[in-house]
Coordinates of C-alpha atoms and ligand atoms in Angstrom, one line a residue:
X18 CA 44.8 3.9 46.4
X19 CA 43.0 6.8 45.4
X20 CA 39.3 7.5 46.4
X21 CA 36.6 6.4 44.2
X22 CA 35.8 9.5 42.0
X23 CA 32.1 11.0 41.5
X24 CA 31.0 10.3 38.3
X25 CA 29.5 13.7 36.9
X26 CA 27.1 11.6 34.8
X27 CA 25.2 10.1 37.5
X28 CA 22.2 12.1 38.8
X29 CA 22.4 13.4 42.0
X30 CA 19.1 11.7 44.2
X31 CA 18.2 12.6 47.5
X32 CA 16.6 9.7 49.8
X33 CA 12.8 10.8 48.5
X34 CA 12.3 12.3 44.5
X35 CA 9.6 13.1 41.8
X36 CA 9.8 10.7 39.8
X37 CA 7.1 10.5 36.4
X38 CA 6.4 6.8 34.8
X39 CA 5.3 8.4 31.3
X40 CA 4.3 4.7 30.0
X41 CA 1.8 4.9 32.9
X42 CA 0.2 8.1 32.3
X43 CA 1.4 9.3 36.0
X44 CA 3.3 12.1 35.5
X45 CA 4.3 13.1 38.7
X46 CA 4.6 10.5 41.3
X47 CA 7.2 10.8 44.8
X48 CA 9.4 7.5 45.2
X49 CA 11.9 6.4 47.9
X50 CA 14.9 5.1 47.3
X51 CA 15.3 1.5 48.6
X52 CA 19.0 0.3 48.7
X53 CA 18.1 -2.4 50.9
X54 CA 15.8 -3.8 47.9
X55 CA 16.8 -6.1 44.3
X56 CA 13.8 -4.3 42.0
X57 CA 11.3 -1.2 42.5
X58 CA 7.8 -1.7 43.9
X59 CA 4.7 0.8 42.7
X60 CA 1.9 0.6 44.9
X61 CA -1.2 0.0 42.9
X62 CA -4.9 -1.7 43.4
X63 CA -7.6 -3.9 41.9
X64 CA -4.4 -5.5 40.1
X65 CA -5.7 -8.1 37.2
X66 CA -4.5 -10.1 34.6
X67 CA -5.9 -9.8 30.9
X68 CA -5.1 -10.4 27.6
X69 CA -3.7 -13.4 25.6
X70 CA -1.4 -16.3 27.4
X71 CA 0.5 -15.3 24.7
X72 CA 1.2 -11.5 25.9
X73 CA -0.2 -11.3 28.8
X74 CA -1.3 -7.8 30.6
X75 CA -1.9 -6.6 34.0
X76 CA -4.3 -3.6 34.5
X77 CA -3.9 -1.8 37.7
X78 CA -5.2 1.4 39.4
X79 CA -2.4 3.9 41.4
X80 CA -3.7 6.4 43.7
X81 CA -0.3 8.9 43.2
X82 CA -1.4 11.6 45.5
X83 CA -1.2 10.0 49.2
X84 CA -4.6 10.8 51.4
X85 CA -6.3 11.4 48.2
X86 CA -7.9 8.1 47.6
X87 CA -10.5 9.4 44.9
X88 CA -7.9 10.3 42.4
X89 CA -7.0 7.2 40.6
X90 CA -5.1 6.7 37.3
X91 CA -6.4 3.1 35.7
X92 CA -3.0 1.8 34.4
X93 CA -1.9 -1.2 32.1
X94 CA 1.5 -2.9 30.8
X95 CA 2.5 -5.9 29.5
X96 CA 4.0 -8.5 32.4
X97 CA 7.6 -9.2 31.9
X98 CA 8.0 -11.7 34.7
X99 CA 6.5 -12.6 37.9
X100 CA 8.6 -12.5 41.2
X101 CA 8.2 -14.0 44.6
X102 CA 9.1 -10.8 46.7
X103 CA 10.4 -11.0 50.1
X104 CA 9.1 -7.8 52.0
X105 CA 10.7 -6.1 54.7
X106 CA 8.6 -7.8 57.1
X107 CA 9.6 -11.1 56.0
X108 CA 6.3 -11.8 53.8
X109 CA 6.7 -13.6 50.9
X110 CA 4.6 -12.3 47.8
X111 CA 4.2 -13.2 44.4
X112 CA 4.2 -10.1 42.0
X113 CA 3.7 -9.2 38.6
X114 CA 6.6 -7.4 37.1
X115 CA 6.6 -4.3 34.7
X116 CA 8.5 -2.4 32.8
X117 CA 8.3 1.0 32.3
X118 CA 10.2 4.5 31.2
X119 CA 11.2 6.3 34.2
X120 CA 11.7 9.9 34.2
X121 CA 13.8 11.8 36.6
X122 CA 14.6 15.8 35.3
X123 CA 15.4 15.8 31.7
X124 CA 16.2 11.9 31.7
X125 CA 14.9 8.7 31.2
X126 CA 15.6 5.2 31.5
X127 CA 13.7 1.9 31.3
X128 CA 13.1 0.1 34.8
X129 CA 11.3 -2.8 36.1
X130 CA 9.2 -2.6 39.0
X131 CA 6.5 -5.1 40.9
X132 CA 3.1 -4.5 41.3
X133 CA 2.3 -4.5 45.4
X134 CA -0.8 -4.1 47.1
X135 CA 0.0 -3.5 50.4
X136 CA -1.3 -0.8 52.3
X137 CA 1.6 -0.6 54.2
X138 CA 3.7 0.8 51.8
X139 CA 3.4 4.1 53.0
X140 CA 5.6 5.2 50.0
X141 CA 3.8 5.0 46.2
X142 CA 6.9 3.9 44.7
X143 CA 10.2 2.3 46.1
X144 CA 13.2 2.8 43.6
X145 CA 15.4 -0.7 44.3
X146 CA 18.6 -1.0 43.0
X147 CA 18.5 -1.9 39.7
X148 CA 16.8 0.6 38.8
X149 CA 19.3 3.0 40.2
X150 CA 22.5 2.0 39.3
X151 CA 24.8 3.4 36.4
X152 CA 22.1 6.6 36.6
X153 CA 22.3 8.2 40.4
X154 CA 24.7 8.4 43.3
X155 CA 23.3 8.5 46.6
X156 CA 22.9 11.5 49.1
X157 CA 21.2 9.7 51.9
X158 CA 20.6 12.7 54.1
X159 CA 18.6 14.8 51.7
X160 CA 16.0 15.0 49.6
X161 CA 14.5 16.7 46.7
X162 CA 17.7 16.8 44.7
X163 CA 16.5 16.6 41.3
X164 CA 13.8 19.1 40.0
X165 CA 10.6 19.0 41.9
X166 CA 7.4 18.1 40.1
X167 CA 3.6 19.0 41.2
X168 CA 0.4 16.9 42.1
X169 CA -1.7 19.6 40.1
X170 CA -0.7 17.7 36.7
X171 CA -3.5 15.8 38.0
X172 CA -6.2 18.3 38.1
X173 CA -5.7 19.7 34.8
X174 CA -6.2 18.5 31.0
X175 CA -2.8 16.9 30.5
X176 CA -3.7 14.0 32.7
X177 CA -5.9 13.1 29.9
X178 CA -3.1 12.9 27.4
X179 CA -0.6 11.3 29.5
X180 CA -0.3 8.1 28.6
X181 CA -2.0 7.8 24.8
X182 CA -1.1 3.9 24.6
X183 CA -2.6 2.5 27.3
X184 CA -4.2 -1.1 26.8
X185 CA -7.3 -1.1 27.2
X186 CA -9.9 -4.2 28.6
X187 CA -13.2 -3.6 25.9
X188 CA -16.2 -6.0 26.5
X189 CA -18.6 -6.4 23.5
X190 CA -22.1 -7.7 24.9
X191 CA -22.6 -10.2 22.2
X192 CA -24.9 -12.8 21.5
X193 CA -23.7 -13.5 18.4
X194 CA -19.9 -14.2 16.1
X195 CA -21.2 -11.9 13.2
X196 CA -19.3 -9.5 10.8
X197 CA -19.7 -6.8 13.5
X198 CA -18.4 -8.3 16.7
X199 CA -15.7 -10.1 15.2
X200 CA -14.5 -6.3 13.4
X201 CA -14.6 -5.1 16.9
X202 CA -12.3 -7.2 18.5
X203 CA -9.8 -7.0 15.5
X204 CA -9.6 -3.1 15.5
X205 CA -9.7 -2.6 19.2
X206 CA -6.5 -6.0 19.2
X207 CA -4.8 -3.9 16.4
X208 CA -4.6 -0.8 18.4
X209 CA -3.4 -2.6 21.6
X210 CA -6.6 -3.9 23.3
X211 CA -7.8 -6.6 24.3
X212 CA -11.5 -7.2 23.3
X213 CA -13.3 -10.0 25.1
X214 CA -16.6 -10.8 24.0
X215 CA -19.2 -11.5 26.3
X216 CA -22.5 -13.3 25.9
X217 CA -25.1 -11.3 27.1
X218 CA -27.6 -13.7 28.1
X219 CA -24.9 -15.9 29.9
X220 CA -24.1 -12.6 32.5
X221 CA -26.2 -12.5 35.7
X222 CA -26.1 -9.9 38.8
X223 CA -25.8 -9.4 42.4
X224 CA -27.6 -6.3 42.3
X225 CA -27.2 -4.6 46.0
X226 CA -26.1 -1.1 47.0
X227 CA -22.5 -1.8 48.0
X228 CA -21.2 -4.3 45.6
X229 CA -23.2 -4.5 42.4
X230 CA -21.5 -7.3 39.9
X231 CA -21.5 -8.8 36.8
X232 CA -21.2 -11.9 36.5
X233 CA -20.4 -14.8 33.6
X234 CA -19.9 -18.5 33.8
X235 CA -19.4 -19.2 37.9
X236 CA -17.2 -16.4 38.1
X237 CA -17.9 -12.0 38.8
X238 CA -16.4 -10.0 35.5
X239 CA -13.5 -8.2 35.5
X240 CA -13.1 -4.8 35.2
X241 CA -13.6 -3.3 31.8
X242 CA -12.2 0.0 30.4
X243 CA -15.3 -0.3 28.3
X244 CA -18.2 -2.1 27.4
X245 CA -19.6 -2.2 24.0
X246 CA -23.1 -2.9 23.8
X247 CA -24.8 -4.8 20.7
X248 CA -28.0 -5.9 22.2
X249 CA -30.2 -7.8 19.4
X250 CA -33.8 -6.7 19.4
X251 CA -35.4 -9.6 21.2
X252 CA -33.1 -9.2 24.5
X253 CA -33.6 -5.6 24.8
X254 CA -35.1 -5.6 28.5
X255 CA -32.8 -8.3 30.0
X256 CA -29.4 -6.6 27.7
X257 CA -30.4 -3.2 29.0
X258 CA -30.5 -4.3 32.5
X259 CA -26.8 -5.9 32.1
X260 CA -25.6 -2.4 30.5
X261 CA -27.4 -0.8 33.3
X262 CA -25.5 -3.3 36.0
X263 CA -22.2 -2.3 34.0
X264 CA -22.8 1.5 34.5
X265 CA -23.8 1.1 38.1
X266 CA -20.2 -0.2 38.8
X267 CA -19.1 2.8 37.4
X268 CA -17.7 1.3 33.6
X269 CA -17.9 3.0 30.3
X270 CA -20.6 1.7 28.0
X271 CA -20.0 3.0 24.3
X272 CA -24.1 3.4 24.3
X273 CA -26.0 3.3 27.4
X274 CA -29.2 1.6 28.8
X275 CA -31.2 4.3 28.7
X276 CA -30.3 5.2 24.7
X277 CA -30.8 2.0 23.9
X278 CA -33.9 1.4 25.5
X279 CA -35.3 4.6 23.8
X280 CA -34.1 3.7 20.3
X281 CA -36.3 0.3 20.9
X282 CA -39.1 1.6 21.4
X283 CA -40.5 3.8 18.2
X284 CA -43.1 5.8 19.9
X285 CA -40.7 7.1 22.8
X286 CA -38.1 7.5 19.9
X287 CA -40.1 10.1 18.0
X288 CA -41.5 11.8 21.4
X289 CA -37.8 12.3 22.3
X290 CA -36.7 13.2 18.6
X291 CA -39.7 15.9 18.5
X292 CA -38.6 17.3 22.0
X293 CA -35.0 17.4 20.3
X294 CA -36.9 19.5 17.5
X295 CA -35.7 16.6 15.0
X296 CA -37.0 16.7 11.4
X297 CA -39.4 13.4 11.3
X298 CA -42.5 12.7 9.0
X299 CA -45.5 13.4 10.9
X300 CA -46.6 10.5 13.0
X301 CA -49.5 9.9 14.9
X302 CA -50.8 6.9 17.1
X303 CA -53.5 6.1 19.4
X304 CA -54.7 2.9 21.4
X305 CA -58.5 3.1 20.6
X306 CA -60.4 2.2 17.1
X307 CA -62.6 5.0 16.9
X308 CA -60.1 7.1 16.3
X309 CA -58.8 5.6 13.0
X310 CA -60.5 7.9 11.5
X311 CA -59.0 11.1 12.8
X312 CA -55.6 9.5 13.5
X313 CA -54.9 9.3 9.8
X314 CA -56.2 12.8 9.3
X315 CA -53.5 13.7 11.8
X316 CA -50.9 12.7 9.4
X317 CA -52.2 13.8 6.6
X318 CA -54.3 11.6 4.1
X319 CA -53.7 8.3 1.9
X320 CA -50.8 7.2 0.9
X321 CA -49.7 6.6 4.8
X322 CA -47.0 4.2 6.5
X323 CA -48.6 2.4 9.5
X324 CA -45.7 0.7 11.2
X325 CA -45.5 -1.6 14.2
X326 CA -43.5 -0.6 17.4
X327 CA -41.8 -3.2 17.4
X328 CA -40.3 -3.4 13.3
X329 CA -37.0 -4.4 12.5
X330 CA -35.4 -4.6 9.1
X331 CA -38.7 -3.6 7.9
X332 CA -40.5 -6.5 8.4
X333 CA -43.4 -4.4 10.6
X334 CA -43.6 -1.7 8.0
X335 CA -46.6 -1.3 5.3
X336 CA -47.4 1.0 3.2
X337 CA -51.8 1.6 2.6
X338 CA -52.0 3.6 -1.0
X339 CA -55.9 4.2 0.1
X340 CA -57.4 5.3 3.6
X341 CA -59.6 1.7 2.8
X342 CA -56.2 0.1 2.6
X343 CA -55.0 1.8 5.6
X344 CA -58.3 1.2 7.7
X345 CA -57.9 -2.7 6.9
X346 CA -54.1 -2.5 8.1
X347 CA -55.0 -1.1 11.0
X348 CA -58.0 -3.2 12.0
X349 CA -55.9 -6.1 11.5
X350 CA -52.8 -4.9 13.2
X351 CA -55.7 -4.3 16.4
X352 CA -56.9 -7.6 15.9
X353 CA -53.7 -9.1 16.6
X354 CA -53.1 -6.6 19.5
X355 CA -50.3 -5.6 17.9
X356 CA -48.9 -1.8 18.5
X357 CA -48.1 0.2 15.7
X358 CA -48.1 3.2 14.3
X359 CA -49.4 5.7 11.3
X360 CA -46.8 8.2 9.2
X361 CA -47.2 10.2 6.4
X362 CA -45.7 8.3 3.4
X363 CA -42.6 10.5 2.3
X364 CA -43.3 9.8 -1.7
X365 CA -40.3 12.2 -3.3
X366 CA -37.9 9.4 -0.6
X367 CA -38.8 6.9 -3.6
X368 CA -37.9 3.6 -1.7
X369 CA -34.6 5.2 -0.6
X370 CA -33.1 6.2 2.9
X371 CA -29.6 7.6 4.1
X372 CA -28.1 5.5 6.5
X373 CA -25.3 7.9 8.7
X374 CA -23.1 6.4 11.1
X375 CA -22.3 8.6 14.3
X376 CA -19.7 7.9 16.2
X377 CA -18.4 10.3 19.1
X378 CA -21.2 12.5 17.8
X379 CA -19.4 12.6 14.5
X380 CA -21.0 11.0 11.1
X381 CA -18.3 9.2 10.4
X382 CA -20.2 7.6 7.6
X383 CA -23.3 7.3 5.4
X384 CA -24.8 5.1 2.5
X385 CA -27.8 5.8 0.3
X386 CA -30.2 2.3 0.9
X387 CA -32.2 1.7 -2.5
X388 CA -35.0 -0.8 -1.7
X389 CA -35.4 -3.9 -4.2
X390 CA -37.5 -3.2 -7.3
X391 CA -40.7 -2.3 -6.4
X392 CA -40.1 -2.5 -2.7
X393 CA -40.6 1.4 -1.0
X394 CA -38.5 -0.3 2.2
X395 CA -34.8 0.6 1.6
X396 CA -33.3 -2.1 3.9
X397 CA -30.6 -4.0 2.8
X398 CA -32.2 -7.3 4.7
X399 CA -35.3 -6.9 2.4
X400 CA -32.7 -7.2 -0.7
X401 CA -32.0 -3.7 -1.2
X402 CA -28.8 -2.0 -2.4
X403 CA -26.7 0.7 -0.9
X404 CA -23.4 2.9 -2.1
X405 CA -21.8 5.7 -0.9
X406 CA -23.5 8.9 -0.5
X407 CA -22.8 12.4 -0.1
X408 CA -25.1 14.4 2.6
X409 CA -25.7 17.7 2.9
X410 CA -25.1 19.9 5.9
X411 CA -28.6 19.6 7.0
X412 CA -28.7 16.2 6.9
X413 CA -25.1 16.0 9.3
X414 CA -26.7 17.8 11.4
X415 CA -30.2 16.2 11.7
X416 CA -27.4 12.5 12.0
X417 CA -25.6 13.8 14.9
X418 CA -28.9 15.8 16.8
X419 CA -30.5 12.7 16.6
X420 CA -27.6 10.7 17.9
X421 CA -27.3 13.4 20.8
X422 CA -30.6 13.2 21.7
X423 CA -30.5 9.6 22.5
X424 CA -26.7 10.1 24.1
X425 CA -25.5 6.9 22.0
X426 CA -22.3 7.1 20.9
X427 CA -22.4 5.1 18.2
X428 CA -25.7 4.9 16.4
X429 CA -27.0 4.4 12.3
X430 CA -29.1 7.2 12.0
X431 CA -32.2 6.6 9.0
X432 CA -33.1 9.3 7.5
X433 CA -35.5 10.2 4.2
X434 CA -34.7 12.9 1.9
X435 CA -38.1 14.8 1.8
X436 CA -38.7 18.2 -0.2
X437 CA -38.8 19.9 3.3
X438 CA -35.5 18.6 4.6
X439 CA -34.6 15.4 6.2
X440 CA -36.9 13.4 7.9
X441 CA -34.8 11.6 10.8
X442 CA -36.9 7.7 10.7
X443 CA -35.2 6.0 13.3
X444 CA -32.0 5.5 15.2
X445 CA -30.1 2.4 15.2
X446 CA -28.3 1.5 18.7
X447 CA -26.6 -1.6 17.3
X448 CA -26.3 -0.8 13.5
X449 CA -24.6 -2.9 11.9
X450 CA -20.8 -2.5 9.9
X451 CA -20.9 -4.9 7.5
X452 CA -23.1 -3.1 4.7
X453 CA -21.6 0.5 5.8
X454 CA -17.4 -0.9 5.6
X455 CA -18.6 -2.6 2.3
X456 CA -20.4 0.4 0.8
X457 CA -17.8 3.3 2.1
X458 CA -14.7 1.1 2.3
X459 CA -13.9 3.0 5.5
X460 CA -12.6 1.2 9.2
X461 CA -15.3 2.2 11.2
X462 CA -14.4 -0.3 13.6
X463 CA -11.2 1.2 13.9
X464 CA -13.2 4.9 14.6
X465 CA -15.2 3.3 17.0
X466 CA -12.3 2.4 18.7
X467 CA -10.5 5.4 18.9
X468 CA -13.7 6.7 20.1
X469 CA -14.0 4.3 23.0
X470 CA -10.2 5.4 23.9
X471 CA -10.7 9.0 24.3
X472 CA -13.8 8.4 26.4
X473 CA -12.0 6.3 28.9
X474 CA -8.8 8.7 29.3
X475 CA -8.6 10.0 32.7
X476 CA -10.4 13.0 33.7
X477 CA -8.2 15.7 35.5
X478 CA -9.5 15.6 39.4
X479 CA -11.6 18.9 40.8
X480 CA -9.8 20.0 44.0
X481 CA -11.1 22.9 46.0
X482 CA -8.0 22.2 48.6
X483 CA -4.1 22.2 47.1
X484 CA -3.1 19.1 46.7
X485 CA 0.0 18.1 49.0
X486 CA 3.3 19.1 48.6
X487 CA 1.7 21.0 45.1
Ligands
LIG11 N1 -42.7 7.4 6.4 C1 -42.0 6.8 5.4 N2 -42.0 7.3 4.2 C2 -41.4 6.6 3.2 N3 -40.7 5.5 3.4 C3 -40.6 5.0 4.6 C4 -41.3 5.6 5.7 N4 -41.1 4.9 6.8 C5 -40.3 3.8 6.4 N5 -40.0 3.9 5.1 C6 -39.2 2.9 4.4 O1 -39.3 1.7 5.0 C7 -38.0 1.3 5.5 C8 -38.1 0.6 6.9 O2 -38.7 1.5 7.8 P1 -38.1 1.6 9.3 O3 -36.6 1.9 9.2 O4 -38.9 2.6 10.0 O5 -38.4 0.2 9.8 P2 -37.6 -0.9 10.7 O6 -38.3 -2.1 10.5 O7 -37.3 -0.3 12.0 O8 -36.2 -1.1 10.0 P3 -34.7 -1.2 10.5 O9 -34.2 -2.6 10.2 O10 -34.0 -0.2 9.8 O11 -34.7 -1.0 12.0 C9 -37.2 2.5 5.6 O12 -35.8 2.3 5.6 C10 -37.7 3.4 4.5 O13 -37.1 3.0 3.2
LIG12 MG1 -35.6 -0.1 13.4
LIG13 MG1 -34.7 1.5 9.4

């Protein structure tokens, strides 16, 4: 009998290697081998289930560097199986099983592993078996055989990049089914995601220092990649303080509390636009009658806009031809106790606005608005029109400014064309896609999307101290 001969193909692995799971987006990652052991193990926390019955997901957070407990890669892949897993210690565990590429030197070969979270894996990845044979051959007393990788992937831009596919769990706080929320979910499904939506009058919270939840229906959320917020105008206080819970926990909200709350509110929207040096028409307001009078000579005289606070789809909005007009709008706007406020009429607009949608601090599109006959209010619920537009430089910039100045990142910025420039009027924290996909024939949904993805990639970790073994 001859002696069994070393196969020159197989990769020579030492007892401990760097290992990379590229599906994963963790580069470099040490693993032990574990002869003793069927399938491969990854040590990985907060490990859930999402997605459809259908295909389900499991989304998981690895900690790769051992001791450093704040660097964290979120993680997700499609379950293949589950396993009841006998551990060394002779605990039984069910698992969820994964599959990914693993990478070892210049090769790479698809594994399965289970998902374990046991803190007494003291390794972050056990190599079983399977997942070694007809690739390595075994040289149990060393280590470090195959090319050596480094922990400072992790503190620099690549980690970002790693793994480009990665599903994603998106929320969309939604009270309603409407043309918007269902686009949402089909873009963000297309590219790979799974897009629950999420009534937000139905989540309450445990709001306390340690543990601050969300929760819907008898049960505390899940965690969310992202959370995209479409907050309808009449739950503005209670669908803020949701979005606020959300960022508390530490999830990314496409637009946060704070923009949002801003955009709601017209007279903080133009402080914060004018503090931004935003082109707006001039506005004025005040809380006392006897100063109707020099109010509308703030903003110049008759023809002038008096708008309540709280307007939406232009309902609130009136235009006085004559300072008599204007005086009897605003007495009867005080009568009722209502808020409003007084604008100088931007004539040379002629009933027509420039809607931009900004996404990622990008307009990624924009429609001219044309009010019904006769109607100065552009808005497409008061029956106007609205196609394609071209906009001028100016007027990108004045889009995205405004957008940046309330931090959304996705906002419908309304602007007028005036002779002096545009004149931002208001910015839109919910806007709606229907009329802008119709009029541009362009997936914003889809933009949005890739939007949220980038924001939620992994941000390479700040170490003053080398990481181990770097
Ligand atoms: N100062 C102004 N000069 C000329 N037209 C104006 C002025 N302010 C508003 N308009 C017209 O009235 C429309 C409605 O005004 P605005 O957008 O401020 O109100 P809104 O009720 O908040 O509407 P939205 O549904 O867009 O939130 C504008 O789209 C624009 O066509
Ligand atoms: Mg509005
Ligand atoms: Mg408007």
């Amino acid at each position: 009998m001859s002696e069994p001969q070393e196969n020159p193909d197989l990769l020579r692995f030492g007892w401990e290697e760097w290992v990379s799971l590229p599906d994963l987006g963790l580069p470099a990652l040490k693993a032990k081998v574990d002869t003793g052991a069927r399938t491969s193990a990854l040590h990985a926390s907060d490990i859930e289930s999402f997605g459809s019955i259908n295909a389900p997901k499991v989304r998981f957070m690895v900690h790769p560097v051992p001791g450093r407990e704040d660097l964290a890669i979120a993680c997700s892949a499609r379950v293949v199986d589950r396993r009841t897993v006998t551990s060394s210690n002779g605990e039984s565990e069910q698992r969820y099983v994964i599959a990914s590429a693993l990478r070892v030197g210049d090769q790479s070969w698809r594994i399965e592993m289970t998902l374990t979270d046991r803190s007494s894996m003291n390794s972050r990845m056990l190599l079983g078996r399977e997942a070694l044979k007809d690739h390595i051959t075994i040289v149990a007393t060393e280590r470090y055989q195959q090319p050596r990788l480094s922990y400072d992937v992790y503190t620099t831009a690549k980690v970002r990049t790693a793994a480009p596919n990665r599903s994603l769990r998106i929320a969309v706080l939604s009270r309603e089914d409407n043309y918007s929320t269902r686009r949402l979910v089909e873009a963000g499904e297309k590219r790979g995601h799974s897009v629950e939506v999420i009534d937000t009058l139905r989540c309450y919270m445990a709001i306390n220092a340690l543990a601050p939840e969300v929760h819907y229906d008898g049960k505390r959320l899940p965690r969310y990649d992202a959370v995209i917020p479409r907050i309808g105008a009449t739950i503005t206080s209670y669908g803020t303080a949701v979005v606020r819970q959300f960022e508390t926990i530490g999830t990314f909200c496409l637009n946060g509390s704070d923009g949002i709350l801003a955009s709601r509110d017209k007279l903080f929207a133009h402080q914060l636009m004018a503090r931004h040096r935003i082109g707006m028409p001039n506005t004025a307001f005040a809380s006392s009658p006897k100063d109707t009078d020099s109010l509308m000579r703030l903003v110049g005289n008759a023809p002038v806009i008096v708008k309540l606070l709280e307007s939406t789809q232009g309902k609130g909005v009136v235009l006085a031809e004559t300072k008599k007009a204007a005086q009897s709008v605003i007495d009867a706007f005080r009568g009722l106790k209502a808020n409003f406020l007084v604008q100088d009429f931007v004539k040379e607009s002629a009933g027509e606005d420039i809607r931009c949608l900004v996404v990622g601090g990008k307009v990624v599109a924009s429609m001219k608005r044309t009010g019904a006959e006769g109607d100065f209010r552009s808005n497409l619920h008061r029956g106007g029109s609205a196609k394609v537009v071209r906009i001028t430089r100016e007027e990108r910039e004045a889009a995205v400014r405004a957008a940046r100045a309330f931090r959304l990142g996705l906002a419908g910025v309304d602007l007028l064309r005036s002779d002096s420039g545009p004149k931002v009027l208001e910015v839109n924290s919910s806007p709606g896609l229907e009329g802008i996909e119709t009029a541009t024939h362009k997936d914003i949904a889809d933009q949005v999307m890739a939007h949220v993805e980038s924001s939620v990639r992994p941000t390479p970790v700040r170490s003053r101290k080398a990481l181990p073994d770097a």
